[in-house]
Short mmCIF file of C-alpha atoms in Angstrom, two decimals:
data_model
loop_
_atom_site.label_atom_id
_atom_site.label_comp_id
_atom_site.label_asym_id
_atom_site.label_seq_id
_atom_site.Cartn_x
_atom_site.Cartn_y
_atom_site.Cartn_z
CA MET J 1 -151.69 97.04 -102.46
CA GLY J 2 -149.94 94.30 -100.18
CA THR J 3 -147.46 94.39 -97.75
CA GLY J 4 -145.02 93.30 -100.30
CA SER J 5 -146.05 95.52 -102.97
CA SER J 6 -143.11 97.75 -104.48
CA ARG J 7 -145.43 100.62 -102.85
CA SER J 8 -144.75 99.82 -98.95
CA LEU J 9 -141.46 98.65 -100.24
CA ALA J 10 -140.31 101.92 -101.30
CA GLY J 11 -141.53 103.93 -98.25
CA ASN J 12 -138.90 101.87 -96.27
CA LEU J 13 -136.34 103.66 -98.43
CA GLY J 14 -136.86 107.04 -96.89
CA ALA J 15 -135.65 110.38 -98.87
CA VAL J 16 -133.90 109.27 -102.05
CA LYS J 17 -131.69 111.86 -103.04
CA LYS J 18 -130.77 110.59 -106.43
CA ALA J 19 -131.59 107.74 -109.11
CA GLU J 20 -129.11 106.44 -111.79
CA ASP J 21 -129.26 104.19 -114.69
CA ARG J 22 -127.24 101.05 -113.63
CA GLY J 23 -125.89 101.21 -117.57
CA THR J 24 -123.69 98.90 -118.78
CA GLY J 25 -121.04 98.66 -116.55
CA THR J 26 -119.37 95.84 -114.61
CA THR J 27 -117.79 97.32 -111.99
CA ALA J 28 -118.95 97.76 -108.64
CA PHE J 29 -120.68 101.05 -107.19
CA VAL J 30 -120.92 103.10 -104.08
CA GLY J 31 -123.83 101.11 -101.81
CA THR J 32 -127.39 101.67 -102.34
CA LYS J 33 -130.48 102.88 -100.49
CA GLY J 34 -131.93 100.73 -103.08
CA ILE J 35 -133.01 99.58 -107.17
CA HIS J 36 -135.39 99.57 -109.55
CA CYS J 37 -135.89 96.75 -112.17
CA ASN J 38 -137.44 98.00 -114.88
CA VAL J 39 -136.98 94.76 -116.59
CA ALA J 40 -138.24 91.11 -115.51
CA ASP J 41 -134.97 89.05 -115.10
CA THR J 42 -132.82 87.19 -113.11
CA TYR J 43 -129.87 89.48 -111.53
CA GLU J 44 -126.60 88.86 -109.94
CA LEU J 45 -126.34 91.05 -107.01
CA THR J 46 -123.99 91.81 -104.44
CA PHE J 47 -124.71 92.39 -101.24
CA LYS J 48 -123.26 95.60 -99.52
CA ASP J 49 -120.58 94.11 -97.08
CA SER J 50 -120.20 90.78 -98.82
CA VAL J 51 -117.92 89.28 -101.27
CA THR J 52 -120.00 86.36 -102.50
CA ALA J 53 -122.91 87.42 -105.26
CA ILE J 54 -126.38 85.60 -105.37
CA ASP J 55 -129.16 85.36 -108.31
CA MET J 56 -132.21 86.89 -107.68
CA ILE J 57 -135.17 87.02 -109.94
CA LEU J 58 -137.00 90.54 -109.80
CA THR J 59 -139.87 91.72 -110.85
CA ASP J 60 -140.51 94.79 -113.27
CA GLY J 61 -141.99 97.87 -111.76
CA ALA J 62 -140.65 96.81 -108.47
CA VAL J 63 -138.35 98.63 -105.73
CA TYR J 64 -136.36 96.68 -103.26
CA PRO J 65 -134.66 98.61 -100.42
CA TYR J 66 -131.22 96.49 -100.96
CA ASN J 67 -127.88 98.16 -100.44
CA VAL J 68 -126.15 96.28 -103.29
CA THR J 69 -122.76 97.37 -104.69
CA ASN J 70 -123.23 95.99 -107.93
CA VAL J 71 -125.70 94.07 -110.10
CA LEU J 72 -125.11 92.04 -113.09
CA THR J 73 -126.51 89.24 -115.15
CA THR J 74 -126.41 85.33 -114.08
CA ALA J 75 -123.13 85.31 -115.84
CA SER J 76 -121.32 87.67 -114.39
CA GLY J 77 -121.71 89.81 -117.20
CA ALA J 78 -123.10 93.38 -117.93
CA ILE J 79 -127.11 94.05 -117.61
CA ASP J 80 -128.25 95.80 -120.24
CA ALA J 81 -128.88 99.57 -119.78
CA GLY J 82 -132.20 100.61 -118.23
CA ASP J 83 -132.54 97.41 -117.19
CA ILE J 84 -132.22 98.90 -113.38
CA THR J 85 -132.22 102.16 -111.73
CA LEU J 86 -129.88 102.91 -108.95
CA LEU J 87 -131.28 104.54 -105.85
CA TYR J 88 -128.69 106.83 -103.35
#
């Protein structure tokens, strides 16, 4: 796999102690070690220590070492259950 692969990104996470589905909530959560994208789409991510969300295209099957506190649709709504797994 290349340097941009999900395998090399996952290696940068360190030990993941907990993984949970983002579910359909819209409230912020504790900052993550990373996220796993199960459904490719454009998502609105809020990074820890930031108040401004940004839209990002995520690829299904990829692990992103992002410390985020919220994942929503681009319209600031709830995503579908199972779309994103939060890694702690």
